Coordinates of C-alpha atoms in Angstrom, one line a residue:
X1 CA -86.6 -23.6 -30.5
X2 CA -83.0 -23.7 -32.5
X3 CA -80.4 -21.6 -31.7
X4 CA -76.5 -21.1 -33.4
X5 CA -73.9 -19.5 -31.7
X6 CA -70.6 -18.4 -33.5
X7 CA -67.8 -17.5 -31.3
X8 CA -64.6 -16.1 -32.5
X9 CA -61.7 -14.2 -31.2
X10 CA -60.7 -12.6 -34.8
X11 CA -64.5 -11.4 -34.9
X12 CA -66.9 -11.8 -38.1
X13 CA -64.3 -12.2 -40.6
X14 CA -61.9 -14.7 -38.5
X15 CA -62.8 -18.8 -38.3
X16 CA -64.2 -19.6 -35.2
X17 CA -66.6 -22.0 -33.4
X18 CA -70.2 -22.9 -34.2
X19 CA -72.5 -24.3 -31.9
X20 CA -76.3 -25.5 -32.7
X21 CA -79.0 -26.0 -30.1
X22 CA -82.2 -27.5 -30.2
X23 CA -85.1 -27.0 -27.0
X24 CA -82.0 -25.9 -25.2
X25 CA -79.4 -28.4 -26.1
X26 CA -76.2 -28.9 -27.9
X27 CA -77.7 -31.0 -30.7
X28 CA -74.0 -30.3 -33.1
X29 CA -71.0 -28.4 -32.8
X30 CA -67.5 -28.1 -34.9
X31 CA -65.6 -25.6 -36.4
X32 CA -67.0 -22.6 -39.0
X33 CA -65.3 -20.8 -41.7
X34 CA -65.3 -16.7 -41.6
X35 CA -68.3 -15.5 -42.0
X36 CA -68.1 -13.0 -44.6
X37 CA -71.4 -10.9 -46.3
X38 CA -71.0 -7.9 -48.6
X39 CA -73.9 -5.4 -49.3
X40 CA -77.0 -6.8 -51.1
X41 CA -79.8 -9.1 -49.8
X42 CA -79.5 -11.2 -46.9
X43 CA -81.9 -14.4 -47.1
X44 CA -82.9 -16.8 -44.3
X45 CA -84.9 -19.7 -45.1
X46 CA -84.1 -19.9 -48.9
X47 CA -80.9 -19.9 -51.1
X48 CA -80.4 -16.7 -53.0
X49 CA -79.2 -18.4 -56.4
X50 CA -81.9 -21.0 -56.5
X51 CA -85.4 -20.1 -56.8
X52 CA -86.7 -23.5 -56.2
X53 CA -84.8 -23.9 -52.7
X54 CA -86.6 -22.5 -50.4
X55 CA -87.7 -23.6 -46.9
X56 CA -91.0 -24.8 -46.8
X57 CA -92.9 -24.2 -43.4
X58 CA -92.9 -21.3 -41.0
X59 CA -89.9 -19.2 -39.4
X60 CA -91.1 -17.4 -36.0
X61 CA -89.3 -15.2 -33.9
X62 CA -86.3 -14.8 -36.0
X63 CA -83.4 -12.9 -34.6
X64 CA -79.8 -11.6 -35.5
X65 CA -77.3 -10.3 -33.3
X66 CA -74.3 -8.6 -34.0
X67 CA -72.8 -9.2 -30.4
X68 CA -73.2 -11.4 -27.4
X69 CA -76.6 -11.5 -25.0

């Protein structure tokens, strides 16, 4: 399983901390940028602006939370 937490005190649009876990443990961690996203599509496993870049294997169980579990 992976995992990414963002933490921030500002909320969504305010830098805060990024965390990344893999089977359960801290695997990377560091600082993240505001995380900004206007209307439109959202894409997970691909970049919007390249056709050619996209992820090639499965993604399972995907979920996104607006808040913390």
């Amino acid at each position: 399983h992976i995992a990414v937490t963002r933490e921030s005190a500002g909320g969504a649009s305010a830098a805060g901390s990024i965390v990344l876990y893999v089977d359960g443990q801290v695997v990377a961690q560091g600082s993240a940028a505001a995380i900004v996203v206007p209307g439109g599509e959202k894409w997970i496993g691909r970049r919007q602006q390249a056709a050619d870049s996209q992820f090639q294997g499965y993604l399972d169980e995907v979920r996104l939370y607006g808040r913390a579990l």
